[in-house]
Tab-separated table of C-alpha atoms and ligand atoms in Angstrom:
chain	number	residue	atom	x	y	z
A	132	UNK	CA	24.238	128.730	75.567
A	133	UNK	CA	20.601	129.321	77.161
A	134	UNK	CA	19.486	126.102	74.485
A	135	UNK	CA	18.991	123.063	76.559
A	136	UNK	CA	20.234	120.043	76.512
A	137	UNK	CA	18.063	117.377	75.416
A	138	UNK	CA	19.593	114.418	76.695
A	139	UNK	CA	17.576	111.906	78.527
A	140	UNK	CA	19.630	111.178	81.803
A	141	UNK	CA	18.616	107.892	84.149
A	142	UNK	CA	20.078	108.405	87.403
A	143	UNK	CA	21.528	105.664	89.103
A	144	UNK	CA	22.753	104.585	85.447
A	145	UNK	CA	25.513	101.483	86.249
A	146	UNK	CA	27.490	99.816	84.377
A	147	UNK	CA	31.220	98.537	84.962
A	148	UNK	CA	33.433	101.592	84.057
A	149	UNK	CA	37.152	101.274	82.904
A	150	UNK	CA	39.436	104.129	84.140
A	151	UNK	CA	42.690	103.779	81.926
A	152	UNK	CA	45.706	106.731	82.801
A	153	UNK	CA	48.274	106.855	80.812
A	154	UNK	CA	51.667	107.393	82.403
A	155	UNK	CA	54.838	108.983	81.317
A	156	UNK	CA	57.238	109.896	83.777
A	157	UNK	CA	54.631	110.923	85.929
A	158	UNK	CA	56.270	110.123	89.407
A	159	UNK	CA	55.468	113.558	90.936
A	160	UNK	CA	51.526	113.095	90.000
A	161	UNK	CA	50.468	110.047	89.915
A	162	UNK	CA	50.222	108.913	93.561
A	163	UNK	CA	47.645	112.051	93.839
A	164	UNK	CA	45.621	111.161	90.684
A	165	UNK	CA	45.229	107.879	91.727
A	166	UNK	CA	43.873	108.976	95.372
A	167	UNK	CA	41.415	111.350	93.509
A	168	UNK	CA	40.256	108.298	90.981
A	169	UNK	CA	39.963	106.531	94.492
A	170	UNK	CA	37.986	109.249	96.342
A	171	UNK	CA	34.823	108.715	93.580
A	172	UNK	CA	31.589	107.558	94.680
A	173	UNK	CA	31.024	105.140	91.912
A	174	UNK	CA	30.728	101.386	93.850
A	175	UNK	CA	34.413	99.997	93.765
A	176	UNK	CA	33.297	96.464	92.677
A	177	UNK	CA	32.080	98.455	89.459
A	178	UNK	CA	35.307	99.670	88.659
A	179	UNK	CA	38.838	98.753	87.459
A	180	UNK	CA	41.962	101.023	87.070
A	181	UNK	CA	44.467	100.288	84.335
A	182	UNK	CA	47.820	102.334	84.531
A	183	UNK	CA	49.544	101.954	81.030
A	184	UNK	CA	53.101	103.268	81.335
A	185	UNK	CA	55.434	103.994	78.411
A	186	UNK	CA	59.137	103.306	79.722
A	187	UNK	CA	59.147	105.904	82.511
A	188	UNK	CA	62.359	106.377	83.610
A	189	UNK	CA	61.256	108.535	87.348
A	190	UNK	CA	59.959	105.441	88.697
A	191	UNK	CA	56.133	105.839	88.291
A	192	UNK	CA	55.495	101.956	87.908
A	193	UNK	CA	56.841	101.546	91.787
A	194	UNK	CA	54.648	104.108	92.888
A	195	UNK	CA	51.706	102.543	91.108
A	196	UNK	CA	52.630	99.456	92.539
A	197	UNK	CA	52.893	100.185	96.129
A	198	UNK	CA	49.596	102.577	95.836
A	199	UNK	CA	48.115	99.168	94.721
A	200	UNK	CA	49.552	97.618	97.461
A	201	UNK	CA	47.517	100.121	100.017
A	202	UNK	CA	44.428	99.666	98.536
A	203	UNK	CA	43.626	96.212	97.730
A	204	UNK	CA	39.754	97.335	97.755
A	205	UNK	CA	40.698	98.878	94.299
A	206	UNK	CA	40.984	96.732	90.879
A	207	UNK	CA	44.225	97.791	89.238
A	208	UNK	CA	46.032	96.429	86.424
A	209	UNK	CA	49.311	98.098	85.343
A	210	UNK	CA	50.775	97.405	82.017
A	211	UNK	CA	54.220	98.497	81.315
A	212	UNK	CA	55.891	99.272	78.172
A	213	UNK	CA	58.940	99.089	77.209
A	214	UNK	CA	59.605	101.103	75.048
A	215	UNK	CA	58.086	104.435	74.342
A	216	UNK	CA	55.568	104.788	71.457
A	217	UNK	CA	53.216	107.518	72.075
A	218	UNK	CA	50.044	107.859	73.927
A	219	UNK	CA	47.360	106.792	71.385
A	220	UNK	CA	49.536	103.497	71.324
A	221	UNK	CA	49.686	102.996	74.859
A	222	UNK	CA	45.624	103.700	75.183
A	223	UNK	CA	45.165	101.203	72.679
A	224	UNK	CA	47.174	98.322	74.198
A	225	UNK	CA	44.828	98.994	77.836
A	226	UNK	CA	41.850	99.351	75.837
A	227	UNK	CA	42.718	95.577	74.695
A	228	UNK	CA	42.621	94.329	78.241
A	229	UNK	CA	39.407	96.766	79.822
A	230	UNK	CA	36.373	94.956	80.714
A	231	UNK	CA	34.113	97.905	81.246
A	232	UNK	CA	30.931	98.597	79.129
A	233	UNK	CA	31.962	102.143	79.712
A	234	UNK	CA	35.635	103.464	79.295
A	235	UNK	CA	37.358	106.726	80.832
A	236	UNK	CA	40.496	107.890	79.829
A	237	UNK	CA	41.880	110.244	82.026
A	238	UNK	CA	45.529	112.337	82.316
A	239	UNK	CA	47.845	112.273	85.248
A	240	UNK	CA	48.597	115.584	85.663
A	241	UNK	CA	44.457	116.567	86.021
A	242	UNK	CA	42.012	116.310	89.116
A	243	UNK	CA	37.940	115.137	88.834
A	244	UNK	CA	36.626	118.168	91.284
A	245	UNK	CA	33.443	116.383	91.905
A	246	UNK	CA	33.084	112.869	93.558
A	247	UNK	CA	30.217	111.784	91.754
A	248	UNK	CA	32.041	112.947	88.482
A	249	UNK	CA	31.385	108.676	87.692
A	250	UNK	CA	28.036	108.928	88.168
A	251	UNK	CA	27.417	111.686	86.085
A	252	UNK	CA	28.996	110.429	82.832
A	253	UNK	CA	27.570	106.877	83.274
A	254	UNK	CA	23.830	109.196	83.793
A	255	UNK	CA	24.730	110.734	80.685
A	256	UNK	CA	25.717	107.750	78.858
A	257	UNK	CA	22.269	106.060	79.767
A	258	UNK	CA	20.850	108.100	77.005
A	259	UNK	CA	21.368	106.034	73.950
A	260	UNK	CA	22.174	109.242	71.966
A	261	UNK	CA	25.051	109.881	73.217
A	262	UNK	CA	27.818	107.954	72.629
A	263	UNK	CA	31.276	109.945	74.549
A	264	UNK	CA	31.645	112.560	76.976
A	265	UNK	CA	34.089	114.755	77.827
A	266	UNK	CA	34.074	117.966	80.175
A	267	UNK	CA	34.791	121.752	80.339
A	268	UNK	CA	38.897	122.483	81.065
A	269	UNK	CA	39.737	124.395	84.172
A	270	UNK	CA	43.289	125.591	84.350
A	271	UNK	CA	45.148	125.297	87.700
A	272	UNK	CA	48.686	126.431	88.549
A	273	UNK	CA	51.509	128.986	89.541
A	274	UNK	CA	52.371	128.745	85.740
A	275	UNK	CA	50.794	131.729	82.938
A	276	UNK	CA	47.207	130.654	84.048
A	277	UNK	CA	45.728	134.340	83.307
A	278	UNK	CA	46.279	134.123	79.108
A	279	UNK	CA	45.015	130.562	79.753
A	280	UNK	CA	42.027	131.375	81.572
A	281	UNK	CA	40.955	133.959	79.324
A	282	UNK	CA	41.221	131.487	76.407
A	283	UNK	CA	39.547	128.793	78.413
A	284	UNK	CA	36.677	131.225	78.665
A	285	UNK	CA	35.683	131.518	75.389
A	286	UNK	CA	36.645	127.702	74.240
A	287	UNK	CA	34.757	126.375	77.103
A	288	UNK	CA	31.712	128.158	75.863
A	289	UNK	CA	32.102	127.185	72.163
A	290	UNK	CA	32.670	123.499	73.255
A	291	UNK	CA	29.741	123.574	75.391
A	292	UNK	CA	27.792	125.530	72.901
A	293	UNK	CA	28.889	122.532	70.038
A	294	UNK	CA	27.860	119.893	72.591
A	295	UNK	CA	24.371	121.849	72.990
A	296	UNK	CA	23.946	122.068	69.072
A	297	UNK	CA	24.839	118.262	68.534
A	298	UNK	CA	28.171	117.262	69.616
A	299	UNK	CA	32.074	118.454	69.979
A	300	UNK	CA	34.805	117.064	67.761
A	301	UNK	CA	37.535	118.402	70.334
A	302	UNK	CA	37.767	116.121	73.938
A	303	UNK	CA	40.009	116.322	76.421
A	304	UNK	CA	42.237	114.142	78.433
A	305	UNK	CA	41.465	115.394	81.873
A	306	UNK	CA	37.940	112.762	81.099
A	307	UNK	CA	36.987	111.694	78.096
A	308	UNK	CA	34.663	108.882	78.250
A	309	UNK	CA	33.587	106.475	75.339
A	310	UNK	CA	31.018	103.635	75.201
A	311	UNK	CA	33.409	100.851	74.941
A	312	UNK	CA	31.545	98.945	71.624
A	313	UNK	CA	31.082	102.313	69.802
A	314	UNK	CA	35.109	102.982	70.549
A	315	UNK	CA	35.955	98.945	69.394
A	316	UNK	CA	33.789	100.126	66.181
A	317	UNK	CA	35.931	103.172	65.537
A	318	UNK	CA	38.960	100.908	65.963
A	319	UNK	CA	40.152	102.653	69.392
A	320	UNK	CA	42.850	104.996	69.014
A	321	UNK	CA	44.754	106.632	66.175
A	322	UNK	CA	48.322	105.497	66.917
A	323	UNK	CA	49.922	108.226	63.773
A	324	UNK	CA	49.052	111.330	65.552
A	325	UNK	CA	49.141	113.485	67.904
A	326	UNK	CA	45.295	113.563	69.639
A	327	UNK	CA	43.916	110.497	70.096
A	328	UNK	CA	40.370	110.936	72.268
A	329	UNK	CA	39.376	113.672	69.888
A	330	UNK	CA	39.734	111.367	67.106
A	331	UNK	CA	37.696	108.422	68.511
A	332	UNK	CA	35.090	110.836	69.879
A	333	UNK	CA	34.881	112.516	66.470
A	334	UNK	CA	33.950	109.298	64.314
A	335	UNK	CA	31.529	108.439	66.900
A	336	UNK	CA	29.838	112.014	66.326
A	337	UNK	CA	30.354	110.659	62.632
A	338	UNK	CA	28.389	108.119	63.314
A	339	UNK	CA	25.569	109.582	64.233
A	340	UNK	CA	26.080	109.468	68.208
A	341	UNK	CA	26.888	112.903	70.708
A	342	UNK	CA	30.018	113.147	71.698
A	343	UNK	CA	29.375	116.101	74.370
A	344	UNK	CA	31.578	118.580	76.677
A	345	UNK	CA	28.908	118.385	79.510
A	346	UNK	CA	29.167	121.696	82.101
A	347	UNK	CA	28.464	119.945	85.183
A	348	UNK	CA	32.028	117.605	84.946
A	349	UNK	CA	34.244	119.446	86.473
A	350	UNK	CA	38.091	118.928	86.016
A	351	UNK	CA	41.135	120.542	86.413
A	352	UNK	CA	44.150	120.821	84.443
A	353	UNK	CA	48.045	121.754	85.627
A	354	UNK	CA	49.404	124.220	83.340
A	355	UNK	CA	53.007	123.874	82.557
A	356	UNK	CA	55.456	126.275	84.773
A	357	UNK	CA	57.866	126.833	82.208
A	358	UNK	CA	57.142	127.040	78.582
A	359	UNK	CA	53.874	127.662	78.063
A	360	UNK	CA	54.221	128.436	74.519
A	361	UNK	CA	56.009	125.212	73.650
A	362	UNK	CA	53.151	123.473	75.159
A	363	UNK	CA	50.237	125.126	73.343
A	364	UNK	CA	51.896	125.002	70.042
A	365	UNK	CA	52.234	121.133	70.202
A	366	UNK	CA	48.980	120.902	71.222
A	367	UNK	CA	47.579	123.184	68.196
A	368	UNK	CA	49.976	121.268	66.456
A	369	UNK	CA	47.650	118.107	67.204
A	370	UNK	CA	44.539	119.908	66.633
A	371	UNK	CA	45.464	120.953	63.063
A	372	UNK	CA	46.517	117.190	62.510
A	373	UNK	CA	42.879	116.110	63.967
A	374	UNK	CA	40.962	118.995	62.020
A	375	UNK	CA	43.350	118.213	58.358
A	376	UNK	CA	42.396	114.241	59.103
A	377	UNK	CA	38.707	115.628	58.861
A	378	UNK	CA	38.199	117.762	56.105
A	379	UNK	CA	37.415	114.963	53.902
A	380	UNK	CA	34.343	113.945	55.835
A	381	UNK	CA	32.713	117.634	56.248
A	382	UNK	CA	30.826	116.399	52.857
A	383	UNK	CA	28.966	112.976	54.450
A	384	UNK	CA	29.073	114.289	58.082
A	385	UNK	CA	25.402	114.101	59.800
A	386	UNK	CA	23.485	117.318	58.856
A	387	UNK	CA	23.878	118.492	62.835
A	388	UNK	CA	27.351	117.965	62.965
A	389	UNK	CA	28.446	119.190	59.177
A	390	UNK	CA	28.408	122.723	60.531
A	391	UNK	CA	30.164	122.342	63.337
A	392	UNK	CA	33.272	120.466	61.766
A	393	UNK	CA	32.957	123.004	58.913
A	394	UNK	CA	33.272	125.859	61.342
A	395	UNK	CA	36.186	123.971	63.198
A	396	UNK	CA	38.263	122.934	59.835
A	397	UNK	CA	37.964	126.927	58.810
A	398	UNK	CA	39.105	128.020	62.411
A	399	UNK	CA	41.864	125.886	62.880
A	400	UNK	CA	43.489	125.796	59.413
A	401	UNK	CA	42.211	128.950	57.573
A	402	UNK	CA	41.725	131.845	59.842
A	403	UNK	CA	44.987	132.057	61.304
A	404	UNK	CA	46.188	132.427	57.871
A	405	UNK	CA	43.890	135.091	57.087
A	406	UNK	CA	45.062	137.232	60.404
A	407	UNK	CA	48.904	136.771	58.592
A	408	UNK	CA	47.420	137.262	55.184
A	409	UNK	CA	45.598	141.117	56.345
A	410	UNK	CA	48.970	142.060	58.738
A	411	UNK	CA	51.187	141.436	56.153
A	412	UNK	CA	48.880	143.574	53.662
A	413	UNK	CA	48.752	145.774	56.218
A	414	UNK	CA	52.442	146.215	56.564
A	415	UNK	CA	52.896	146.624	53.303
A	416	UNK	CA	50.696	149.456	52.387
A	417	UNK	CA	51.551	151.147	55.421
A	418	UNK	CA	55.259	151.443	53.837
A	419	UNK	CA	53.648	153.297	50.737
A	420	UNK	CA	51.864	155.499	53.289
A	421	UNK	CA	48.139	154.555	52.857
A	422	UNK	CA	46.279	156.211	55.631
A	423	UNK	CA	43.855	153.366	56.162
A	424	UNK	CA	46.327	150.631	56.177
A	425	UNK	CA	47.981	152.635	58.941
A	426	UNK	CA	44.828	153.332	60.986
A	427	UNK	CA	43.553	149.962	60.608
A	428	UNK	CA	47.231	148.856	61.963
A	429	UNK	CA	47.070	151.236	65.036
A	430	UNK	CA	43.817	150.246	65.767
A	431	UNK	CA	45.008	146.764	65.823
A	432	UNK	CA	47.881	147.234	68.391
A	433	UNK	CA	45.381	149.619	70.297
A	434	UNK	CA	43.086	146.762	70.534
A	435	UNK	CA	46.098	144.411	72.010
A	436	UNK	CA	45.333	146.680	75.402
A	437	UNK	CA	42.244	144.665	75.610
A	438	UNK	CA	42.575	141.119	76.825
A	439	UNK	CA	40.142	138.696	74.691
A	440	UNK	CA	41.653	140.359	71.659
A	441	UNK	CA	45.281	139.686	72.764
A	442	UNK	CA	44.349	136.053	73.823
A	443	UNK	CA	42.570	135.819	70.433
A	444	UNK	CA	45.779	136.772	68.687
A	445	UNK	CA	48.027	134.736	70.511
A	446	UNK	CA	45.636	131.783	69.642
A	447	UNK	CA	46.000	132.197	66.077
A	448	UNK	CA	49.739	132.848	66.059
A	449	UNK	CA	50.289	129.531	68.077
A	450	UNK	CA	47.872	127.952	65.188
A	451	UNK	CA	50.252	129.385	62.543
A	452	UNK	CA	53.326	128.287	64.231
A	453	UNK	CA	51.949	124.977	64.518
A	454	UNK	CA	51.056	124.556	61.270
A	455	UNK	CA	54.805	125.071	60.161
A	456	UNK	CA	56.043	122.755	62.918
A	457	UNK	CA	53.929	120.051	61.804
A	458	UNK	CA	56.050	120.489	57.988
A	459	UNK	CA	58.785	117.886	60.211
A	460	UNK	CA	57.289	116.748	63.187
A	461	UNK	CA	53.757	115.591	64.338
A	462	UNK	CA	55.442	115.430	68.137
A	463	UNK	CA	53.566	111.991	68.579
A	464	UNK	CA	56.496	111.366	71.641
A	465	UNK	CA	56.387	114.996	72.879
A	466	UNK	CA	58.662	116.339	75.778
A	467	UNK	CA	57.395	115.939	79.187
A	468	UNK	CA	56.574	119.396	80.317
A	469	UNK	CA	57.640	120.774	84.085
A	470	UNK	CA	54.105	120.865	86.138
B	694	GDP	P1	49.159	117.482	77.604
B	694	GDP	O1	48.029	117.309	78.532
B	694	GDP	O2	48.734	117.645	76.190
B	694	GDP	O3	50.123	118.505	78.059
B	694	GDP	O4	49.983	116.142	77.601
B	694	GDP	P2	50.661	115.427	78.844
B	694	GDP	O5	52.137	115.515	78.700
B	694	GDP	O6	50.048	115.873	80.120
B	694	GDP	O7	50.223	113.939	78.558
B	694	GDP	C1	48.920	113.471	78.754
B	694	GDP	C2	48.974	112.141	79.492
B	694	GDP	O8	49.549	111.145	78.667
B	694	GDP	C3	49.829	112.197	80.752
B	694	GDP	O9	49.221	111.417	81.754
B	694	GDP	C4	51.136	111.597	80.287
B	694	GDP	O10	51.868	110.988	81.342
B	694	GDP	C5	50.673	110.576	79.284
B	694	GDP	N1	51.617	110.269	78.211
B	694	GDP	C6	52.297	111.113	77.395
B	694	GDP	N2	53.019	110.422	76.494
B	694	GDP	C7	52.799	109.109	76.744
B	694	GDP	C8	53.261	107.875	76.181
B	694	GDP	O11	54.047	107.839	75.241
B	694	GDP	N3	52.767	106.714	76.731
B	694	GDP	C9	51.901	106.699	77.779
B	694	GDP	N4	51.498	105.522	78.272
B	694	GDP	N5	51.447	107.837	78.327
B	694	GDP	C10	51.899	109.012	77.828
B	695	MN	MN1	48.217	117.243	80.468
């Protein structure tokens, strides 16, 4: 963490910037995303909105289209689908119709806490390096944000700490922002699973680029009110589906990124295994009353009184139950979670 950088910002970097937001029955959020997307600094005539909307059925198109309708300053396209075919899709089909150099893809249910957020990706992106950016996750809400928090803690630091060392294979959706050519050369979005912006930024990394969490973008991100669990299972669901696409590259991957996959592939798809792997052991010889098995056992639910632990375990349990989920669904069309 106390390594620096090395990236060669220009401020006052400009290029035209695609935002592109993704909508599924997002009527409760979106008029308030679209206010903060508004309230940047970046010039307006150096910006265009798209709003790609997958069959909502709350009405978020009408609310687009009357936001529109109040500010006329602001370029907005919205594109709406028919029928429902997942995100990656929908991201594609905008990406078709963006005439940035630069593009963003951004939730609904997230805020940019900075107005010069725009500036500072596009002064990042001036570095020929780098090729995507991304930023650190900062859970909001009345939902389980404490278990969240503390996980966000450490993952923030190992995502930074990856973008330090070269770059990060996992993005997120509250920004994740791609030089629009290097994206096109990737062929966008992966439309068969579940994560699409940590795919693209990962095959630019691939190629040889940064793809980087930076610390100064600031965004939050709603946590779900009701069940939490669901919604980090699906979402370890598409991580092991990103991490299982990549295995088979941790052999030609540039020498600063090998490592970091490496480390990713083992944490995501073998560790949790290993923590099921030692309880069940555990368990076991704790029936034929082996002493250590049993003290190593208490000392494990001992250590559950301590918060990092218990947010560590939870983490790999979610991992686990992910991986069996995935056995019949990659939840490509998941269920819209209460915010
Ligand atoms: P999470 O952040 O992983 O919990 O996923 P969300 O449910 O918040 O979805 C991320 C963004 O994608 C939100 O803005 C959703 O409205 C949007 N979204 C989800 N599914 C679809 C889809 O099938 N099509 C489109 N266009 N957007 C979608
Ligand atoms: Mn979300």
């Amino acid at each position: 963490m106390n390594k620096p950088w090395n990236v060669k910002q220009i401020k006052n970097y400009k290029h035209k910037v695609t935002i592109i937001v993704p909508t599924y029955n997002e009527a409760k959020l979106i008029r308030e995303k679209l206010d903060n997307i508004a309230a940047q600094s970046y010039p307006r005539e150096l910006f265009e909105l798209i709003v790609i909307d997958s069959a909502s059925s709350d009405g978020t198109p009408e609310i687009v289209k009357e936001w529109a309708k109040e500010h006329p300053e602001i370029e907005l396209k919205l594109i709406q689908e028919s029928v429902r075919q997942g995100m990656a899709y929908a991201l594609n089909k905008a990406l078709q119709v963006a005439t940035g150099e630069v593009v963003v893809v951004t939730d609904a249910d997230c805020k940019w806490l900075d107005k010069r957020t725009l500036e500072e990706v596009l002064s990042l992106l001036s570095d020929p390096s780098i090729g995507a950016v991304t930023c650190p996750k900062i859970p909001s809400s009345n939902g389980p944000i404490e278990i969240e928090k503390s996980y966000r803690d450490f993952y923030n630091v190992v995502r930074i700490a990856e973008s330090k060392a070269w770059a990060t294979p996992i993005f997120h959706g509250e920004l994740a922002a791609f030089k629009k050519s290097l994206l096109e050369e990737v062929g966008g979005f992966p439309a068969f699973m579940g994560s699409g912006e940590n795919y693209a930024a990962t095959l630019i990394a691939l190629k040889g680029y940064r793809a980087i969490a930076f610390e100064k973008i600031k965004c939050s991100e709603i946590i779900p009110k009701k069940d939490y669990h669901k919604w980090r299972i699906r979402r370890a669901q598409h991580l092991i589906q990103h991490f299982t696409k990549f295995i088979r590259y941790t052999g030609t991957a540039p020498e600063r990124f090998k490592l970091i996959l490496l480390a990713n592939v083992y944490l995501h798809l073998v560790n949790p295994w290993l923590l099921v792997a030692a309880m069940v052991m555990l368990v076991y010889e704790s029936v034929t009353v082996a002493p250590l098995a049993i003290a190593l056992l208490l000392l494990g639910a001992f250590s559950l009184l301590c918060k990092p632990y218990r947010t560590w375990i939870a983490m790999q349990l979610y991992l686990v139950a992910a991986a069996v989920r995935n056995l019949w669904t990659k939840d490509i069309l998941w269920e819209k979670q209460v915010k």
